Amino acid sequence: MSDQPLFSPRNPWFGISVGVTAAIAVLSAIAGLIWLPLAQPNLKLAGVWDAICSAAGVPRAAVQEAGVKPDFKTSNVVMTSEMLTKVDQVSIGRGATLAQRCAICHGPQGVSDAHSPNLAGQFAAVTYKELNDFKTGARVSVVMGPFAAAMSDQDMKDVAAYYAYLPRVPSDNLDTGRAAPAVVVTGAPMRNIPPCGSCHGDIDNKAGSPWLGGQSAVYIKAQLEAFASGARRNDISQQMRNIARRMTPEEIDQVAHYYEAQP
Amino acid sequence: MATETDHSLGEAVAARIERRWATLSIVIVGLLVGMAAYIGIHQATMPQGRVETADPKTLHLSGEFIESNLGSEMEADGSVTVRAIGQQYSFTPQCVVVPAETPITFRATSADVVHGFLIEGTNVNTMLVPGYVTALPVRFKAPGDHVMPCQEFCGIGHQGMWGKVKVIDKAAFRDLAAAKRRLTCVD
Ligand SMILES: [Cu+2]
């Protein structure tokens, strides 16, 4: 026994155990890579090689074209959290010149006393996205449409950079003691409403969500109502419509006044 | 001489025991492979058959996940494809409508971070991973409502993120599908 080499083809134990192990491996591979994938009709495999590749997890781009195209313009902005976050002095300077034509409604310091949105201190990505959506028609406004139509992509970036650079100015209705409504802090989980603050900056900021502090209550309310009714549809993949639709008129009123009173 | 007989006897016993244990181990391995295969065929639980990618940043620009293409679609073979996306902090469509007793394929992906995709009362429980398409076959036995919560912590608004799946009668769904090509039950 001891003079017989253990790992040798002449040792029947060795031959049989290696053979059986290899057979199990081959059979399992055939079952897992070929038989099981082909047994799933919904995978619509092109053949044995396709079955092996898909079972092995070779990634491929989903190439399905949309069968139903939108009958309205949707936003074409590619939003990322890094977008327009680098401060560029040249861009701010150009933006300051370009922004003179915005001052009639949005105020010379980016703070409006009509119900146009305040732009001072707004995230640059937000101002840029809205301008772009006005230009493409994804957001409809008889006032803003023609202004945006005349702007180049760089113009929009510059104006956005300029307004982001201006300091935020609290509104006349500033009241930091005002208690935050539940929908701002905790949302209404039972009604599919996340907290406003989880995107709009009080708790966390989601790319493309505007800073709302000091914004006119009339404006906030009008926008929430427009999202809820579907009159405004430039929120990418319905991210705001999904929420506004679930809010009660009282909640809309509460958040509008709450944010107006914030710095 | 007596020791020689003892030795060969011991060797025979050892070989027999060795053979039995080896057979038992092979049977156990075979059984486990067989179980995996059986479960795979009968779709009790299964990893996805295909890995498909989709750029989370541009889902809204082109391809099957643009806004107007989301919802339930009746295919020519009578099956139904549901397309949906998860994003911070909602599913679109917020309410998915599907027929009962019909083969359904969910195709969904995430526009930002990892979200969960779970349909209460069914064995659907997977993840929506940015960059990848989650595709899974489902069949609902009877009409009824199911909640579809995001079960993967996806950020500070996670608790508000859920959708609904409304399973309706097959004939009623066919009537709806005749009037509109992408169906949802968002009110
Ligand atoms: Cu989520």
mmCIF file of N, CA and C in Angstrom, chain B residues 29-112:
data_model
loop_
_atom_site.group_PDB
_atom_site.id
_atom_site.type_symbol
_atom_site.label_atom_id
_atom_site.label_comp_id
_atom_site.label_asym_id
_atom_site.label_seq_id
_atom_site.Cartn_x
_atom_site.Cartn_y
_atom_site.Cartn_z
ATOM 1 N N VAL B 29 -24.003 15.512 -3.816
ATOM 2 C CA VAL B 29 -23.693 16.564 -4.793
ATOM 3 C C VAL B 29 -24.705 16.539 -5.928
ATOM 4 N N GLY B 30 -24.995 15.311 -6.417
ATOM 5 C CA GLY B 30 -25.970 15.175 -7.514
ATOM 6 C C GLY B 30 -27.332 15.707 -7.109
ATOM 7 N N LEU B 31 -27.733 15.428 -5.863
ATOM 8 C CA LEU B 31 -29.030 15.877 -5.368
ATOM 9 C C LEU B 31 -29.087 17.406 -5.319
ATOM 10 N N LEU B 32 -28.000 18.028 -4.846
ATOM 11 C CA LEU B 32 -27.976 19.496 -4.746
ATOM 12 C C LEU B 32 -28.049 20.139 -6.126
ATOM 13 N N VAL B 33 -27.287 19.586 -7.079
ATOM 14 C CA VAL B 33 -27.340 20.125 -8.447
ATOM 15 C C VAL B 33 -28.747 19.945 -9.007
ATOM 16 N N GLY B 34 -29.324 18.786 -8.749
ATOM 17 C CA GLY B 34 -30.686 18.506 -9.226
ATOM 18 C C GLY B 34 -31.702 19.464 -8.625
ATOM 19 N N MET B 35 -31.537 19.757 -7.319
ATOM 20 C CA MET B 35 -32.455 20.696 -6.667
ATOM 21 C C MET B 35 -32.367 22.075 -7.300
ATOM 22 N N ALA B 36 -31.122 22.517 -7.538
ATOM 23 C CA ALA B 36 -30.931 23.843 -8.147
ATOM 24 C C ALA B 36 -31.586 23.872 -9.517
ATOM 25 N N ALA B 37 -31.415 22.774 -10.279
ATOM 26 C CA ALA B 37 -31.994 22.718 -11.618
ATOM 27 C C ALA B 37 -33.510 22.730 -11.544
ATOM 28 N N TYR B 38 -34.067 21.943 -10.610
ATOM 29 C CA TYR B 38 -35.533 21.869 -10.492
ATOM 30 C C TYR B 38 -36.112 23.243 -10.158
ATOM 31 N N ILE B 39 -35.495 23.897 -9.159
ATOM 32 C CA ILE B 39 -35.972 25.216 -8.745
ATOM 33 C C ILE B 39 -35.844 26.203 -9.903
ATOM 34 N N GLY B 40 -34.736 26.073 -10.644
ATOM 35 C CA GLY B 40 -34.526 26.951 -11.790
ATOM 36 C C GLY B 40 -35.621 26.806 -12.819
ATOM 37 N N ILE B 41 -35.968 25.578 -13.136
ATOM 38 C CA ILE B 41 -36.987 25.347 -14.168
ATOM 39 C C ILE B 41 -38.353 25.807 -13.688
ATOM 40 N N HIS B 42 -38.649 25.529 -12.425
ATOM 41 C CA HIS B 42 -39.991 25.858 -11.951
ATOM 42 C C HIS B 42 -40.093 27.274 -11.413
ATOM 43 N N GLN B 43 -39.063 28.073 -11.620
ATOM 44 C CA GLN B 43 -39.102 29.512 -11.385
ATOM 45 C C GLN B 43 -39.480 29.895 -9.963
ATOM 46 N N ALA B 44 -39.154 29.063 -9.015
ATOM 47 C CA ALA B 44 -39.421 29.442 -7.636
ATOM 48 C C ALA B 44 -38.486 30.583 -7.263
ATOM 49 N N THR B 45 -37.254 30.464 -7.626
ATOM 50 C CA THR B 45 -36.300 31.537 -7.387
ATOM 51 C C THR B 45 -35.211 31.396 -8.424
ATOM 52 N N MET B 46 -34.813 32.481 -8.979
ATOM 53 C CA MET B 46 -33.888 32.363 -10.089
ATOM 54 C C MET B 46 -33.100 33.645 -10.301
ATOM 55 N N PRO B 47 -31.820 33.540 -10.496
ATOM 56 C CA PRO B 47 -31.114 34.760 -10.873
ATOM 57 C C PRO B 47 -31.553 35.142 -12.280
ATOM 58 N N GLN B 48 -31.358 36.405 -12.580
ATOM 59 C CA GLN B 48 -31.808 36.895 -13.884
ATOM 60 C C GLN B 48 -31.069 36.197 -15.012
ATOM 61 N N GLY B 49 -31.798 35.869 -16.088
ATOM 62 C CA GLY B 49 -31.214 35.119 -17.190
ATOM 63 C C GLY B 49 -30.263 35.917 -18.048
ATOM 64 N N ARG B 50 -30.373 37.243 -18.007
ATOM 65 C CA ARG B 50 -29.591 38.069 -18.910
ATOM 66 C C ARG B 50 -29.146 39.333 -18.190
ATOM 67 N N VAL B 51 -27.951 39.777 -18.440
ATOM 68 C CA VAL B 51 -27.496 41.032 -17.838
ATOM 69 C C VAL B 51 -27.588 42.128 -18.896
ATOM 70 N N GLU B 52 -28.479 43.080 -18.682
ATOM 71 C CA GLU B 52 -28.646 44.179 -19.639
ATOM 72 C C GLU B 52 -28.289 45.486 -18.949
ATOM 73 N N THR B 53 -27.652 46.365 -19.680
ATOM 74 C CA THR B 53 -27.248 47.638 -19.084
ATOM 75 C C THR B 53 -28.063 48.795 -19.661
ATOM 76 N N ALA B 54 -28.204 49.854 -18.864
ATOM 77 C CA ALA B 54 -28.895 51.071 -19.302
ATOM 78 C C ALA B 54 -28.292 52.224 -18.508
ATOM 79 N N ASP B 55 -27.929 53.300 -19.181
ATOM 80 C CA ASP B 55 -27.287 54.432 -18.514
ATOM 81 C C ASP B 55 -28.300 55.188 -17.647
ATOM 82 N N PRO B 56 -28.103 55.199 -16.316
ATOM 83 C CA PRO B 56 -29.097 55.835 -15.448
ATOM 84 C C PRO B 56 -29.275 57.336 -15.708
ATOM 85 N N LYS B 57 -28.239 57.995 -16.220
ATOM 86 C CA LYS B 57 -28.326 59.458 -16.417
ATOM 87 C C LYS B 57 -29.203 59.820 -17.611
ATOM 88 N N THR B 58 -29.322 58.915 -18.578
ATOM 89 C CA THR B 58 -30.009 59.279 -19.820
ATOM 90 C C THR B 58 -31.264 58.451 -20.060
ATOM 91 N N LEU B 59 -31.800 57.849 -19.003
ATOM 92 C CA LEU B 59 -33.008 57.036 -19.180
ATOM 93 C C LEU B 59 -34.147 57.834 -19.801
ATOM 94 N N HIS B 60 -34.212 59.147 -19.444
ATOM 95 C CA HIS B 60 -35.335 59.970 -19.884
ATOM 96 C C HIS B 60 -35.160 60.502 -21.307
ATOM 97 N N LEU B 61 -33.992 60.253 -21.905
ATOM 98 C CA LEU B 61 -33.739 60.823 -23.234
ATOM 99 C C LEU B 61 -34.154 59.893 -24.367
ATOM 100 N N SER B 62 -33.818 58.606 -24.248
ATOM 101 C CA SER B 62 -34.172 57.677 -25.322
ATOM 102 C C SER B 62 -34.220 56.266 -24.768
ATOM 103 N N GLY B 63 -34.740 55.355 -25.565
ATOM 104 C CA GLY B 63 -34.833 53.966 -25.128
ATOM 105 C C GLY B 63 -36.161 53.678 -24.458
ATOM 106 N N GLU B 64 -36.260 52.466 -23.944
ATOM 107 C CA GLU B 64 -37.562 52.003 -23.470
ATOM 108 C C GLU B 64 -38.021 52.639 -22.165
ATOM 109 N N PHE B 65 -37.121 53.342 -21.446
ATOM 110 C CA PHE B 65 -37.522 53.892 -20.145
ATOM 111 C C PHE B 65 -37.875 55.379 -20.187
ATOM 112 N N ILE B 66 -38.156 55.929 -21.372
ATOM 113 C CA ILE B 66 -38.621 57.319 -21.406
ATOM 114 C C ILE B 66 -40.042 57.358 -20.837
ATOM 115 N N GLU B 67 -40.382 58.539 -20.328
ATOM 116 C CA GLU B 67 -41.633 58.680 -19.582
ATOM 117 C C GLU B 67 -42.860 58.095 -20.284
ATOM 118 N N SER B 68 -42.998 58.393 -21.582
ATOM 119 C CA SER B 68 -44.210 57.991 -22.291
ATOM 120 C C SER B 68 -44.287 56.489 -22.531
ATOM 121 N N ASN B 69 -43.155 55.785 -22.361
ATOM 122 C CA ASN B 69 -43.140 54.345 -22.636
ATOM 123 C C ASN B 69 -43.282 53.514 -21.361
ATOM 124 N N LEU B 70 -43.342 54.202 -20.192
ATOM 125 C CA LEU B 70 -43.461 53.462 -18.931
ATOM 126 C C LEU B 70 -44.911 53.026 -18.733
ATOM 127 N N GLY B 71 -45.074 51.924 -18.000
ATOM 128 C CA GLY B 71 -46.417 51.402 -17.776
ATOM 129 C C GLY B 71 -46.550 50.016 -18.382
ATOM 130 N N SER B 72 -47.780 49.521 -18.465
ATOM 131 C CA SER B 72 -48.015 48.146 -18.921
ATOM 132 C C SER B 72 -48.376 48.117 -20.399
ATOM 133 N N GLU B 73 -47.724 47.202 -21.091
ATOM 134 C CA GLU B 73 -47.954 47.073 -22.533
ATOM 135 C C GLU B 73 -48.433 45.670 -22.849
ATOM 136 N N MET B 74 -49.469 45.571 -23.648
ATOM 137 C CA MET B 74 -49.971 44.266 -24.081
ATOM 138 C C MET B 74 -49.160 43.842 -25.296
ATOM 139 N N GLU B 75 -48.485 42.693 -25.214
ATOM 140 C CA GLU B 75 -47.690 42.211 -26.341
ATOM 141 C C GLU B 75 -48.580 41.429 -27.307
ATOM 142 N N ALA B 76 -48.048 41.219 -28.521
ATOM 143 C CA ALA B 76 -48.816 40.517 -29.543
ATOM 144 C C ALA B 76 -49.183 39.092 -29.099
ATOM 145 N N ASP B 77 -48.302 38.457 -28.314
ATOM 146 C CA ASP B 77 -48.577 37.073 -27.898
ATOM 147 C C ASP B 77 -49.484 36.981 -26.670
ATOM 148 N N GLY B 78 -50.047 38.116 -26.255
ATOM 149 C CA GLY B 78 -50.978 38.092 -25.128
ATOM 150 C C GLY B 78 -50.326 38.286 -23.779
ATOM 151 N N SER B 79 -48.981 38.256 -23.735
ATOM 152 C CA SER B 79 -48.303 38.509 -22.464
ATOM 153 C C SER B 79 -48.240 40.023 -22.243
ATOM 154 N N VAL B 80 -47.812 40.405 -21.059
ATOM 155 C CA VAL B 80 -47.768 41.833 -20.731
ATOM 156 C C VAL B 80 -46.363 42.208 -20.264
ATOM 157 N N THR B 81 -45.845 43.325 -20.769
ATOM 158 C CA THR B 81 -44.560 43.848 -20.316
ATOM 159 C C THR B 81 -44.826 45.123 -19.524
ATOM 160 N N VAL B 82 -44.256 45.189 -18.324
ATOM 161 C CA VAL B 82 -44.399 46.396 -17.507
ATOM 162 C C VAL B 82 -43.035 47.059 -17.410
ATOM 163 N N ARG B 83 -42.963 48.329 -17.777
ATOM 164 C CA ARG B 83 -41.704 49.064 -17.643
ATOM 165 C C ARG B 83 -41.853 50.107 -16.547
ATOM 166 N N ALA B 84 -40.849 50.208 -15.691
ATOM 167 C CA ALA B 84 -40.924 51.148 -14.577
ATOM 168 C C ALA B 84 -39.526 51.596 -14.208
ATOM 169 N N ILE B 85 -39.431 52.734 -13.552
ATOM 170 C CA ILE B 85 -38.146 53.141 -12.997
ATOM 171 C C ILE B 85 -38.321 53.488 -11.524
ATOM 172 N N GLY B 86 -37.233 53.340 -10.792
ATOM 173 C CA GLY B 86 -37.189 53.787 -9.412
ATOM 174 C C GLY B 86 -36.240 54.965 -9.355
ATOM 175 N N GLN B 87 -36.584 55.981 -8.582
ATOM 176 C CA GLN B 87 -35.713 57.142 -8.447
ATOM 177 C C GLN B 87 -35.933 57.690 -7.051
ATOM 178 N N GLN B 88 -35.015 58.524 -6.579
ATOM 179 C CA GLN B 88 -35.240 59.157 -5.281
ATOM 180 C C GLN B 88 -36.398 60.132 -5.455
ATOM 181 N N TYR B 89 -37.585 59.988 -4.852
ATOM 182 C CA TYR B 89 -38.040 58.938 -3.980
ATOM 183 C C TYR B 89 -39.415 58.475 -4.428
ATOM 184 N N SER B 90 -39.489 57.925 -5.608
ATOM 185 C CA SER B 90 -40.772 57.401 -6.082
ATOM 186 C C SER B 90 -40.546 56.405 -7.202
ATOM 187 N N PHE B 91 -41.571 55.611 -7.453
ATOM 188 C CA PHE B 91 -41.568 54.759 -8.634
ATOM 189 C C PHE B 91 -42.406 55.451 -9.696
ATOM 190 N N THR B 92 -41.987 55.338 -10.935
ATOM 191 C CA THR B 92 -42.820 55.813 -12.043
ATOM 192 C C THR B 92 -43.038 54.627 -12.962
ATOM 193 N N PRO B 93 -44.261 54.226 -13.258
ATOM 194 C CA PRO B 93 -45.508 54.765 -12.716
ATOM 195 C C PRO B 93 -45.700 54.388 -11.243
ATOM 196 N N GLN B 94 -46.422 55.294 -10.575
ATOM 197 C CA GLN B 94 -46.680 55.129 -9.155
ATOM 198 C C GLN B 94 -47.637 53.973 -8.897
ATOM 199 N N CYS B 95 -48.485 53.693 -9.877
ATOM 200 C CA CYS B 95 -49.449 52.605 -9.745
ATOM 201 C C CYS B 95 -49.382 51.772 -11.023
ATOM 202 N N VAL B 96 -49.066 50.490 -10.855
ATOM 203 C CA VAL B 96 -48.901 49.590 -11.997
ATOM 204 C C VAL B 96 -50.161 48.741 -12.117
ATOM 205 N N VAL B 97 -50.749 48.681 -13.306
ATOM 206 C CA VAL B 97 -51.953 47.865 -13.487
ATOM 207 C C VAL B 97 -51.606 46.674 -14.382
ATOM 208 N N VAL B 98 -51.982 45.473 -13.940
ATOM 209 C CA VAL B 98 -51.688 44.246 -14.700
ATOM 210 C C VAL B 98 -52.884 43.301 -14.644
ATOM 211 N N PRO B 99 -52.991 42.422 -15.641
ATOM 212 C CA PRO B 99 -54.087 41.440 -15.624
ATOM 213 C C PRO B 99 -53.725 40.209 -14.792
ATOM 214 N N ALA B 100 -54.734 39.538 -14.253
ATOM 215 C CA ALA B 100 -54.510 38.285 -13.531
ATOM 216 C C ALA B 100 -54.313 37.149 -14.527
ATOM 217 N N GLU B 101 -53.732 36.074 -14.083
ATOM 218 C CA GLU B 101 -53.547 34.850 -14.881
ATOM 219 C C GLU B 101 -52.947 35.095 -16.253
ATOM 220 N N THR B 102 -51.934 35.933 -16.292
ATOM 221 C CA THR B 102 -51.281 36.277 -17.550
ATOM 222 C C THR B 102 -49.778 36.323 -17.300
ATOM 223 N N PRO B 103 -48.983 35.798 -18.220
ATOM 224 C CA PRO B 103 -47.536 35.953 -18.032
ATOM 225 C C PRO B 103 -47.126 37.424 -18.158
ATOM 226 N N ILE B 104 -46.429 37.911 -17.141
ATOM 227 C CA ILE B 104 -46.043 39.324 -17.099
ATOM 228 C C ILE B 104 -44.531 39.415 -16.949
ATOM 229 N N THR B 105 -43.912 40.320 -17.670
ATOM 230 C CA THR B 105 -42.492 40.574 -17.482
ATOM 231 C C THR B 105 -42.314 41.988 -16.964
ATOM 232 N N PHE B 106 -41.689 42.106 -15.810
ATOM 233 C CA PHE B 106 -41.341 43.435 -15.305
ATOM 234 C C PHE B 106 -39.963 43.795 -15.834
ATOM 235 N N ARG B 107 -39.841 44.976 -16.391
ATOM 236 C CA ARG B 107 -38.528 45.500 -16.780
ATOM 237 C C ARG B 107 -38.373 46.838 -16.066
ATOM 238 N N ALA B 108 -37.398 46.919 -15.196
ATOM 239 C CA ALA B 108 -37.264 48.139 -14.406
ATOM 240 C C ALA B 108 -35.807 48.448 -14.166
ATOM 241 N N THR B 109 -35.528 49.704 -13.871
ATOM 242 C CA THR B 109 -34.158 50.102 -13.563
ATOM 243 C C THR B 109 -34.202 51.324 -12.654
ATOM 244 N N SER B 110 -33.021 51.757 -12.214
ATOM 245 C CA SER B 110 -32.952 52.898 -11.318
ATOM 246 C C SER B 110 -32.312 54.084 -12.030
ATOM 247 N N ALA B 111 -32.799 55.286 -11.710
ATOM 248 C CA ALA B 111 -32.234 56.487 -12.324
ATOM 249 C C ALA B 111 -31.145 57.103 -11.448
ATOM 250 N N ASP B 112 -30.952 56.572 -10.239
ATOM 251 C CA ASP B 112 -29.906 57.177 -9.390
ATOM 252 C C ASP B 112 -29.165 56.136 -8.541
#
